[in-house]
Amino acid sequence: MRTVLLPTDFSDNSYNAIKYALQLFKNSRTKFILLNTLYNADFIIYSSLYGVYKENSIKNLSRFLKKIEEEFPNKYHEFELVSTFKMLHEEIKDRVSEQSIDLIIMGTEGAQGGSELIFGTNTVHAIKVAKCPLLAIPAGATYKEPKNILFPNDLKLDFSEYDLWFLKNIVEQFEAKIHILNVSFGKDLDESQERSKEALQKYFDDYGYIFGRINRDSVMDALQEYQKQNPVEMLVMVKNKHTFIEKLLFSSLVHEVAYNVKIPFLVLPTENYKRHEA
C-alpha cells in the first residue's frame, strides 16, 4: 500500500492539493496521512493555550476528513490524522526518516510577482529536507491525468545508477509520455552527458519518450517555451547538487525572471530513496 503525506493548514489551497492527491491515486490502495503542524508565534507566547490549539487542530482535521469522504468516497483509501507542534519542515524530515512515506503532496501559493519565490517558504523548506518524492500543487491548479511529463535536466547525473522507480511508476500508471528536455546554452553534450542521455533513454525505452534540446540562456525561458509548444501536465526534476534545480529554487535566479509554475511540480530527492510501496 502506498503512503502519502498531506500537510494542511486547512486553507482552500491545501484542500486543492488534497483533491489532486485523491484523484491521482483514485484507483490505488493508498494510506493518506493528513498532517497539521501548529508551530507558530502565538504558541510560543501563549503556551498555556496548548490544549485549545490541539483541540482545534483535531476538529479541523476531522472536518477535512469528513469533507473528503463525502466528496471522494473510495474503498481503496484510508486515512490517519496527525496534529503536531513541530515546524512543518522538521516534521517532514522526521516522519519521512521514521516512517514509510512514499510521497508528500502539498499546496503552494506560488509566485506573486517577479521578485517573489516560485513557492512559499514552507514548500521550499520541505523540498530541501524531504528524502522522498514531493509533489507541489500550485494554487488554482486543477487535476488532469499526467499524460505528458516534462523532465528537464542537465544530464549530469549518472542515470545508470540512479533509480527513477517512482517516476516510472507514474508513467506506467497513466501510460504517460516523458519529455526529456536539455537546455544547451549553446554547448554540445560532453561524453559524460552523452552516457547519461543514453542511460536515461534506455531506462524509459519501453515507454513513449521524446528527447529535445533547446538553446537558451535561461532554463526558465526554455521551460516556458517548451510548454507553449507541447502539452504538459506535470513537471519533474531531480534535486541534485549537480543540476539546475537548486538555482531554480534557492538562488537569486528566481528573483530575476517572473516565472510561475502552473502545473504540478514533482521533485525527486538527491539520494536513491527506499521503496516503501508494495
C-alpha atoms as a PDB file:
ATOM      1  CA  MET A   1       0.000   0.000   0.000  1.00  0.00           C
ATOM      2  CA  ARG A   2       1.268   3.455  -0.918  1.00  0.00           C
ATOM      3  CA  THR A   3       1.603   6.005   1.912  1.00  0.00           C
ATOM      4  CA  VAL A   4       1.169   9.690   1.071  1.00  0.00           C
ATOM      5  CA  LEU A   5       1.769  12.572   3.481  1.00  0.00           C
ATOM      6  CA  LEU A   6      -0.638  15.511   3.039  1.00  0.00           C
ATOM      7  CA  PRO A   7       0.336  18.624   5.032  1.00  0.00           C
ATOM      8  CA  THR A   8      -2.587  21.002   5.503  1.00  0.00           C
ATOM      9  CA  ASP A   9      -3.256  24.367   7.122  1.00  0.00           C
ATOM     10  CA  PHE A  10      -6.979  23.997   6.320  1.00  0.00           C
ATOM     11  CA  SER A  11      -6.814  26.593   3.555  1.00  0.00           C
ATOM     12  CA  ASP A  12      -8.542  26.237   0.192  1.00  0.00           C
ATOM     13  CA  ASN A  13      -5.099  25.904  -1.332  1.00  0.00           C
ATOM     14  CA  SER A  14      -4.164  22.928   0.837  1.00  0.00           C
ATOM     15  CA  TYR A  15      -7.520  21.260   0.157  1.00  0.00           C
ATOM     16  CA  ASN A  16      -6.921  21.732  -3.553  1.00  0.00           C
ATOM     17  CA  ALA A  17      -3.685  19.747  -3.180  1.00  0.00           C
ATOM     18  CA  ILE A  18      -5.544  17.055  -1.239  1.00  0.00           C
ATOM     19  CA  LYS A  19      -8.154  16.807  -4.007  1.00  0.00           C
ATOM     20  CA  TYR A  20      -5.366  16.364  -6.535  1.00  0.00           C
ATOM     21  CA  ALA A  21      -3.844  13.560  -4.456  1.00  0.00           C
ATOM     22  CA  LEU A  22      -7.165  11.736  -4.097  1.00  0.00           C
ATOM     23  CA  GLN A  23      -7.767  11.851  -7.833  1.00  0.00           C
ATOM     24  CA  LEU A  24      -4.201  10.948  -8.761  1.00  0.00           C
ATOM     25  CA  PHE A  25      -4.440   7.719  -6.761  1.00  0.00           C
ATOM     26  CA  LYS A  26      -8.157   7.053  -7.081  1.00  0.00           C
ATOM     27  CA  ASN A  27      -7.523   3.518  -8.374  1.00  0.00           C
ATOM     28  CA  SER A  28      -4.697   2.624  -5.981  1.00  0.00           C
ATOM     29  CA  ARG A  29      -4.669   1.309  -2.424  1.00  0.00           C
ATOM     30  CA  THR A  30      -3.318   4.323  -0.573  1.00  0.00           C
ATOM     31  CA  LYS A  31      -2.942   5.467   3.013  1.00  0.00           C
ATOM     32  CA  PHE A  32      -3.135   9.255   3.350  1.00  0.00           C
ATOM     33  CA  ILE A  33      -1.720  10.977   6.431  1.00  0.00           C
ATOM     34  CA  LEU A  34      -3.418  14.343   6.986  1.00  0.00           C
ATOM     35  CA  LEU A  35      -0.839  16.435   8.831  1.00  0.00           C
ATOM     36  CA  ASN A  36      -1.403  19.748  10.583  1.00  0.00           C
ATOM     37  CA  THR A  37       1.555  21.494  12.231  1.00  0.00           C
ATOM     38  CA  LEU A  38       0.715  24.040  14.920  1.00  0.00           C
ATOM     39  CA  TYR A  39       4.082  25.702  15.482  1.00  0.00           C
ATOM     40  CA  ASN A  40       3.653  29.483  15.359  1.00  0.00           C
ATOM     41  CA  ALA A  41       4.476  32.688  17.208  1.00  0.00           C
ATOM     42  CA  ASP A  42       1.192  32.649  19.117  1.00  0.00           C
ATOM     43  CA  PHE A  43       2.008  29.261  20.604  1.00  0.00           C
ATOM     44  CA  ILE A  44       5.424  30.463  21.750  1.00  0.00           C
ATOM     45  CA  ILE A  45       3.831  33.444  23.511  1.00  0.00           C
ATOM     46  CA  TYR A  46       0.731  31.714  24.810  1.00  0.00           C
ATOM     47  CA  SER A  47       1.963  28.185  25.503  1.00  0.00           C
ATOM     48  CA  SER A  48      -0.792  27.763  28.092  1.00  0.00           C
ATOM     49  CA  LEU A  49      -3.215  27.520  25.163  1.00  0.00           C
ATOM     50  CA  TYR A  50      -1.706  24.205  24.062  1.00  0.00           C
ATOM     51  CA  GLY A  51      -4.914  22.303  24.694  1.00  0.00           C
ATOM     52  CA  VAL A  52      -7.027  24.805  22.761  1.00  0.00           C
ATOM     53  CA  TYR A  53      -4.702  24.738  19.750  1.00  0.00           C
ATOM     54  CA  LYS A  54      -4.569  20.947  19.795  1.00  0.00           C
ATOM     55  CA  GLU A  55      -8.335  20.555  20.080  1.00  0.00           C
ATOM     56  CA  ASN A  56      -8.978  23.000  17.234  1.00  0.00           C
ATOM     57  CA  SER A  57      -6.423  21.221  15.065  1.00  0.00           C
ATOM     58  CA  ILE A  58      -8.040  17.813  15.596  1.00  0.00           C
ATOM     59  CA  LYS A  59     -11.502  19.271  14.960  1.00  0.00           C
ATOM     60  CA  ASN A  60     -10.345  20.822  11.688  1.00  0.00           C
ATOM     61  CA  LEU A  61      -8.611  17.619  10.608  1.00  0.00           C
ATOM     62  CA  SER A  62     -11.827  15.697  11.301  1.00  0.00           C
ATOM     63  CA  ARG A  63     -13.796  18.303   9.354  1.00  0.00           C
ATOM     64  CA  PHE A  64     -11.426  17.932   6.395  1.00  0.00           C
ATOM     65  CA  LEU A  65     -11.687  14.147   6.575  1.00  0.00           C
ATOM     66  CA  LYS A  66     -15.499  14.283   6.574  1.00  0.00           C
ATOM     67  CA  LYS A  67     -15.376  16.605   3.556  1.00  0.00           C
ATOM     68  CA  ILE A  68     -13.013  14.203   1.772  1.00  0.00           C
ATOM     69  CA  GLU A  69     -15.140  11.144   2.478  1.00  0.00           C
ATOM     70  CA  GLU A  70     -18.291  12.902   1.263  1.00  0.00           C
ATOM     71  CA  GLU A  71     -16.714  14.318  -1.891  1.00  0.00           C
ATOM     72  CA  PHE A  72     -14.334  11.453  -2.761  1.00  0.00           C
ATOM     73  CA  PRO A  73     -15.623   8.181  -1.277  1.00  0.00           C
ATOM     74  CA  ASN A  74     -13.137   5.457  -2.155  1.00  0.00           C
ATOM     75  CA  LYS A  75     -12.790   1.898  -0.854  1.00  0.00           C
ATOM     76  CA  TYR A  76      -9.080   1.906  -1.723  1.00  0.00           C
ATOM     77  CA  HIS A  77      -8.243   4.815   0.587  1.00  0.00           C
ATOM     78  CA  GLU A  78      -7.627   5.009   4.313  1.00  0.00           C
ATOM     79  CA  PHE A  79      -6.651   7.992   6.455  1.00  0.00           C
ATOM     80  CA  GLU A  80      -4.646   8.890   9.536  1.00  0.00           C
ATOM     81  CA  LEU A  81      -4.969  12.264  11.280  1.00  0.00           C
ATOM     82  CA  VAL A  82      -1.843  13.820  12.806  1.00  0.00           C
ATOM     83  CA  SER A  83      -1.534  17.069  14.761  1.00  0.00           C
ATOM     84  CA  THR A  84       1.901  18.229  15.928  1.00  0.00           C
ATOM     85  CA  PHE A  85       3.621  21.324  17.319  1.00  0.00           C
ATOM     86  CA  LYS A  86       6.779  20.876  15.238  1.00  0.00           C
ATOM     87  CA  MET A  87       7.651  23.179  12.373  1.00  0.00           C
ATOM     88  CA  LEU A  88       6.472  21.681   9.086  1.00  0.00           C
ATOM     89  CA  HIS A  89       9.890  21.034   7.572  1.00  0.00           C
ATOM     90  CA  GLU A  90      11.082  19.418  10.812  1.00  0.00           C
ATOM     91  CA  GLU A  91       8.017  17.169  10.961  1.00  0.00           C
ATOM     92  CA  ILE A  92       8.511  16.166   7.316  1.00  0.00           C
ATOM     93  CA  LYS A  93      12.184  15.367   7.883  1.00  0.00           C
ATOM     94  CA  ASP A  94      11.470  13.236  10.968  1.00  0.00           C
ATOM     95  CA  ARG A  95       8.386  11.496   9.630  1.00  0.00           C
ATOM     96  CA  VAL A  96       9.992  10.518   6.318  1.00  0.00           C
ATOM     97  CA  SER A  97      13.026   9.070   8.122  1.00  0.00           C
ATOM     98  CA  GLU A  98      10.964   7.255  10.776  1.00  0.00           C
ATOM     99  CA  GLN A  99       8.017   6.019   8.702  1.00  0.00           C
ATOM    100  CA  SER A 100       7.346   4.543   5.289  1.00  0.00           C
ATOM    101  CA  ILE A 101       6.403   7.681   3.369  1.00  0.00           C
ATOM    102  CA  ASP A 102       6.344   7.213  -0.407  1.00  0.00           C
ATOM    103  CA  LEU A 103       5.310  10.724  -1.384  1.00  0.00           C
ATOM    104  CA  ILE A 104       4.499  14.161   0.005  1.00  0.00           C
ATOM    105  CA  ILE A 105       1.821  16.216  -1.749  1.00  0.00           C
ATOM    106  CA  MET A 106       1.307  19.807  -0.654  1.00  0.00           C
ATOM    107  CA  GLY A 107      -0.160  23.020  -1.955  1.00  0.00           C
ATOM    108  CA  THR A 108       1.880  26.114  -2.569  1.00  0.00           C
ATOM    109  CA  GLU A 109       0.771  29.703  -3.018  1.00  0.00           C
ATOM    110  CA  GLY A 110       3.109  30.169  -5.978  1.00  0.00           C
ATOM    111  CA  ALA A 111       4.832  33.304  -7.201  1.00  0.00           C
ATOM    112  CA  GLN A 112       3.059  36.613  -6.793  1.00  0.00           C
ATOM    113  CA  GLY A 113       5.458  38.665  -8.870  1.00  0.00           C
ATOM    114  CA  GLY A 114       8.886  38.781 -10.419  1.00  0.00           C
ATOM    115  CA  SER A 115      10.537  39.422  -7.070  1.00  0.00           C
ATOM    116  CA  GLU A 116       8.829  36.561  -5.240  1.00  0.00           C
ATOM    117  CA  LEU A 117       9.963  32.992  -4.748  1.00  0.00           C
ATOM    118  CA  ILE A 118       8.437  30.369  -7.006  1.00  0.00           C
ATOM    119  CA  PHE A 119       6.954  28.647  -3.964  1.00  0.00           C
ATOM    120  CA  GLY A 120       6.179  29.735  -0.444  1.00  0.00           C
ATOM    121  CA  THR A 121       8.653  29.288   2.382  1.00  0.00           C
ATOM    122  CA  ASN A 122       7.070  26.075   3.688  1.00  0.00           C
ATOM    123  CA  THR A 123       7.288  24.378   0.307  1.00  0.00           C
ATOM    124  CA  VAL A 124      10.891  25.426  -0.295  1.00  0.00           C
ATOM    125  CA  HIS A 125      11.957  24.172   3.144  1.00  0.00           C
ATOM    126  CA  ALA A 126      10.046  20.929   2.590  1.00  0.00           C
ATOM    127  CA  ILE A 127      11.771  20.349  -0.755  1.00  0.00           C
ATOM    128  CA  LYS A 128      15.152  20.940   0.870  1.00  0.00           C
ATOM    129  CA  VAL A 129      14.691  18.380   3.657  1.00  0.00           C
ATOM    130  CA  ALA A 130      12.451  15.739   2.047  1.00  0.00           C
ATOM    131  CA  LYS A 131      14.255  12.488   1.293  1.00  0.00           C
ATOM    132  CA  CYS A 132      11.305  11.131  -0.648  1.00  0.00           C
ATOM    133  CA  PRO A 133       9.473  12.484  -3.705  1.00  0.00           C
ATOM    134  CA  LEU A 134       7.494  15.679  -3.131  1.00  0.00           C
ATOM    135  CA  LEU A 135       4.697  16.869  -5.407  1.00  0.00           C
ATOM    136  CA  ALA A 136       3.869  20.577  -5.123  1.00  0.00           C
ATOM    137  CA  ILE A 137       0.441  21.658  -6.389  1.00  0.00           C
ATOM    138  CA  PRO A 138       0.245  25.341  -7.402  1.00  0.00           C
ATOM    139  CA  ALA A 139      -2.710  27.379  -6.234  1.00  0.00           C
ATOM    140  CA  GLY A 140      -5.605  27.075  -8.656  1.00  0.00           C
ATOM    141  CA  ALA A 141      -4.237  24.015 -10.448  1.00  0.00           C
ATOM    142  CA  THR A 142      -6.961  21.550 -11.418  1.00  0.00           C
ATOM    143  CA  TYR A 143      -6.454  17.828 -11.717  1.00  0.00           C
ATOM    144  CA  LYS A 144      -5.525  16.445 -15.117  1.00  0.00           C
ATOM    145  CA  GLU A 145      -4.122  12.995 -15.690  1.00  0.00           C
ATOM    146  CA  PRO A 146      -0.355  13.329 -16.227  1.00  0.00           C
ATOM    147  CA  LYS A 147      -0.229  12.039 -19.789  1.00  0.00           C
ATOM    148  CA  ASN A 148       2.745  14.251 -20.679  1.00  0.00           C
ATOM    149  CA  ILE A 149       5.533  14.697 -18.145  1.00  0.00           C
ATOM    150  CA  LEU A 150       8.267  17.271 -18.718  1.00  0.00           C
ATOM    151  CA  PHE A 151      11.606  16.078 -17.325  1.00  0.00           C
ATOM    152  CA  PRO A 152      14.241  18.792 -17.824  1.00  0.00           C
ATOM    153  CA  ASN A 153      17.769  18.067 -16.659  1.00  0.00           C
ATOM    154  CA  ASP A 154      21.366  18.910 -17.458  1.00  0.00           C
ATOM    155  CA  LEU A 155      22.365  15.233 -17.863  1.00  0.00           C
ATOM    156  CA  LYS A 156      24.970  15.480 -15.115  1.00  0.00           C
ATOM    157  CA  LEU A 157      23.516  12.650 -13.059  1.00  0.00           C
ATOM    158  CA  ASP A 158      24.590   9.051 -13.606  1.00  0.00           C
ATOM    159  CA  PHE A 159      21.261   7.577 -14.640  1.00  0.00           C
ATOM    160  CA  SER A 160      22.832   4.139 -14.994  1.00  0.00           C
ATOM    161  CA  GLU A 161      22.974   4.049 -11.167  1.00  0.00           C
ATOM    162  CA  TYR A 162      20.225   6.453 -10.094  1.00  0.00           C
ATOM    163  CA  ASP A 163      16.827   4.807  -9.550  1.00  0.00           C
ATOM    164  CA  LEU A 164      13.838   6.627 -11.051  1.00  0.00           C
ATOM    165  CA  TRP A 165      11.363   3.982  -9.948  1.00  0.00           C
ATOM    166  CA  PHE A 166       8.772   6.443  -8.628  1.00  0.00           C
ATOM    167  CA  LEU A 167       8.690   8.390 -11.877  1.00  0.00           C
ATOM    168  CA  LYS A 168       8.456   5.144 -13.825  1.00  0.00           C
ATOM    169  CA  ASN A 169       5.544   4.143 -11.583  1.00  0.00           C
ATOM    170  CA  ILE A 170       3.644   7.301 -12.569  1.00  0.00           C
ATOM    171  CA  VAL A 171       4.483   6.729 -16.229  1.00  0.00           C
ATOM    172  CA  GLU A 172       3.156   3.162 -16.078  1.00  0.00           C
ATOM    173  CA  GLN A 173       0.031   4.086 -14.128  1.00  0.00           C
ATOM    174  CA  PHE A 174      -1.076   6.749 -16.612  1.00  0.00           C
ATOM    175  CA  GLU A 175       0.623   5.440 -19.766  1.00  0.00           C
ATOM    176  CA  ALA A 176       2.337   8.800 -19.891  1.00  0.00           C
ATOM    177  CA  LYS A 177       4.946  10.113 -22.277  1.00  0.00           C
ATOM    178  CA  ILE A 178       8.207  11.505 -20.878  1.00  0.00           C
ATOM    179  CA  HIS A 179       9.539  14.700 -22.473  1.00  0.00           C
ATOM    180  CA  ILE A 180      13.271  14.743 -21.677  1.00  0.00           C
ATOM    181  CA  LEU A 181      14.497  18.303 -22.153  1.00  0.00           C
ATOM    182  CA  ASN A 182      18.074  19.538 -22.101  1.00  0.00           C
ATOM    183  CA  VAL A 183      18.894  23.239 -22.189  1.00  0.00           C
ATOM    184  CA  SER A 184      22.098  23.509 -24.202  1.00  0.00           C
ATOM    185  CA  PHE A 185      23.272  27.075 -23.506  1.00  0.00           C
ATOM    186  CA  GLY A 186      24.920  26.834 -26.939  1.00  0.00           C
ATOM    187  CA  LYS A 187      27.182  23.915 -25.984  1.00  0.00           C
ATOM    188  CA  ASP A 188      27.319  20.341 -27.264  1.00  0.00           C
ATOM    189  CA  LEU A 189      26.932  17.430 -24.867  1.00  0.00           C
ATOM    190  CA  ASP A 190      30.196  16.104 -23.458  1.00  0.00           C
ATOM    191  CA  GLU A 191      30.989  12.387 -23.154  1.00  0.00           C
ATOM    192  CA  SER A 192      29.584  12.148 -19.635  1.00  0.00           C
ATOM    193  CA  GLN A 193      26.337  13.808 -20.677  1.00  0.00           C
ATOM    194  CA  GLU A 194      26.046  11.512 -23.693  1.00  0.00           C
ATOM    195  CA  ARG A 195      26.338   8.490 -21.399  1.00  0.00           C
ATOM    196  CA  SER A 196      23.725   9.983 -19.072  1.00  0.00           C
ATOM    197  CA  LYS A 197      21.418  10.595 -22.031  1.00  0.00           C
ATOM    198  CA  GLU A 198      21.803   7.008 -23.268  1.00  0.00           C
ATOM    199  CA  ALA A 199      21.143   5.576 -19.801  1.00  0.00           C
ATOM    200  CA  LEU A 200      18.059   7.761 -19.384  1.00  0.00           C
ATOM    201  CA  GLN A 201      16.683   6.775 -22.779  1.00  0.00           C
ATOM    202  CA  LYS A 202      17.336   3.114 -22.009  1.00  0.00           C
ATOM    203  CA  TYR A 203      15.501   3.498 -18.699  1.00  0.00           C
ATOM    204  CA  PHE A 204      12.345   4.700 -20.476  1.00  0.00           C
ATOM    205  CA  ASP A 205      12.849   2.633 -23.623  1.00  0.00           C
ATOM    206  CA  ASP A 206       9.660   0.636 -23.042  1.00  0.00           C
ATOM    207  CA  TYR A 207       7.580   3.815 -22.794  1.00  0.00           C
ATOM    208  CA  GLY A 208       6.911   6.707 -25.077  1.00  0.00           C
ATOM    209  CA  TYR A 209       9.545   9.394 -24.656  1.00  0.00           C
ATOM    210  CA  ILE A 210      10.722  12.465 -26.524  1.00  0.00           C
ATOM    211  CA  PHE A 211      14.232  13.870 -26.241  1.00  0.00           C
ATOM    212  CA  GLY A 212      14.681  17.534 -27.020  1.00  0.00           C
ATOM    213  CA  ARG A 213      17.302  20.266 -26.682  1.00  0.00           C
ATOM    214  CA  ILE A 214      16.681  23.993 -26.552  1.00  0.00           C
ATOM    215  CA  ASN A 215      19.427  26.591 -26.883  1.00  0.00           C
ATOM    216  CA  ARG A 216      18.535  29.290 -24.363  1.00  0.00           C
ATOM    217  CA  ASP A 217      20.381  31.443 -21.852  1.00  0.00           C
ATOM    218  CA  SER A 218      17.710  30.824 -19.236  1.00  0.00           C
ATOM    219  CA  VAL A 219      16.375  27.490 -18.016  1.00  0.00           C
ATOM    220  CA  MET A 220      13.062  29.069 -17.111  1.00  0.00           C
ATOM    221  CA  ASP A 221      12.705  30.664 -20.535  1.00  0.00           C
ATOM    222  CA  ALA A 222      13.297  27.239 -22.076  1.00  0.00           C
ATOM    223  CA  LEU A 223      10.637  25.648 -19.864  1.00  0.00           C
ATOM    224  CA  GLN A 224       8.111  28.320 -20.741  1.00  0.00           C
ATOM    225  CA  GLU A 225       8.806  27.994 -24.455  1.00  0.00           C
ATOM    226  CA  TYR A 226       8.564  24.204 -24.391  1.00  0.00           C
ATOM    227  CA  GLN A 227       5.258  24.248 -22.529  1.00  0.00           C
ATOM    228  CA  LYS A 228       3.793  26.704 -25.022  1.00  0.00           C
ATOM    229  CA  GLN A 229       4.511  24.265 -27.836  1.00  0.00           C
ATOM    230  CA  ASN A 230       3.782  20.961 -26.083  1.00  0.00           C
ATOM    231  CA  PRO A 231       1.026  19.706 -23.768  1.00  0.00           C
ATOM    232  CA  VAL A 232       2.453  19.099 -20.291  1.00  0.00           C
ATOM    233  CA  GLU A 233       0.533  18.111 -17.151  1.00  0.00           C
ATOM    234  CA  MET A 234       3.449  17.596 -14.767  1.00  0.00           C
ATOM    235  CA  LEU A 235       6.967  18.967 -14.333  1.00  0.00           C
ATOM    236  CA  VAL A 236       9.622  16.685 -12.812  1.00  0.00           C
ATOM    237  CA  MET A 237      13.142  17.459 -11.618  1.00  0.00           C
ATOM    238  CA  VAL A 238      15.818  15.649  -9.648  1.00  0.00           C
ATOM    239  CA  LYS A 239      17.016  17.597  -6.617  1.00  0.00           C
ATOM    240  CA  ASN A 240      20.708  17.100  -7.176  1.00  0.00           C
ATOM    241  CA  LYS A 241      23.563  19.472  -6.416  1.00  0.00           C
ATOM    242  CA  HIS A 242      24.871  18.978  -9.947  1.00  0.00           C
ATOM    243  CA  THR A 243      21.623  20.029 -11.628  1.00  0.00           C
ATOM    244  CA  PHE A 244      19.987  23.407 -12.076  1.00  0.00           C
ATOM    245  CA  ILE A 245      17.125  22.756  -9.671  1.00  0.00           C
ATOM    246  CA  GLU A 246      18.978  24.452  -6.815  1.00  0.00           C
ATOM    247  CA  LYS A 247      19.437  27.540  -8.965  1.00  0.00           C
ATOM    248  CA  LEU A 248      15.775  27.382  -9.893  1.00  0.00           C
ATOM    249  CA  LEU A 249      14.603  27.057  -6.297  1.00  0.00           C
ATOM    250  CA  PHE A 250      17.143  28.559  -3.981  1.00  0.00           C
ATOM    251  CA  SER A 251      19.292  31.168  -5.727  1.00  0.00           C
ATOM    252  CA  SER A 252      18.839  34.704  -6.952  1.00  0.00           C
ATOM    253  CA  LEU A 253      17.929  33.355 -10.375  1.00  0.00           C
ATOM    254  CA  VAL A 254      14.305  33.023  -9.271  1.00  0.00           C
ATOM    255  CA  HIS A 255      14.270  36.719  -8.481  1.00  0.00           C
ATOM    256  CA  GLU A 256      15.419  37.670 -11.958  1.00  0.00           C
ATOM    257  CA  VAL A 257      12.666  36.058 -14.003  1.00  0.00           C
ATOM    258  CA  ALA A 258       8.924  36.212 -13.330  1.00  0.00           C
ATOM    259  CA  TYR A 259       8.218  32.529 -13.814  1.00  0.00           C
ATOM    260  CA  ASN A 260       5.140  30.836 -12.390  1.00  0.00           C
ATOM    261  CA  VAL A 261       4.906  27.070 -12.118  1.00  0.00           C
ATOM    262  CA  LYS A 262       1.279  26.479 -13.080  1.00  0.00           C
ATOM    263  CA  ILE A 263       1.347  22.696 -13.245  1.00  0.00           C
ATOM    264  CA  PRO A 264       2.123  20.118 -10.551  1.00  0.00           C
ATOM    265  CA  PHE A 265       5.844  20.003  -9.817  1.00  0.00           C
ATOM    266  CA  LEU A 266       7.365  16.670  -8.735  1.00  0.00           C
ATOM    267  CA  VAL A 267      10.774  16.891  -7.048  1.00  0.00           C
ATOM    268  CA  LEU A 268      12.781  13.685  -6.726  1.00  0.00           C
ATOM    269  CA  PRO A 269      15.346  13.579  -3.890  1.00  0.00           C
ATOM    270  CA  THR A 270      19.092  13.652  -4.272  1.00  0.00           C
ATOM    271  CA  GLU A 271      19.521  10.202  -2.799  1.00  0.00           C
ATOM    272  CA  ASN A 272      18.204   6.901  -4.072  1.00  0.00           C
ATOM    273  CA  TYR A 273      15.290   6.642  -1.653  1.00  0.00           C
ATOM    274  CA  LYS A 274      13.801   3.456  -0.208  1.00  0.00           C
ATOM    275  CA  ARG A 275      10.938   1.749  -1.968  1.00  0.00           C
ATOM    276  CA  HIS A 276       8.198   1.510   0.623  1.00  0.00           C
ATOM    277  CA  GLU A 277       5.273   0.996  -1.727  1.00  0.00           C
ATOM    278  CA  ALA A 278       4.081  -2.582  -2.050  1.00  0.00           C
END
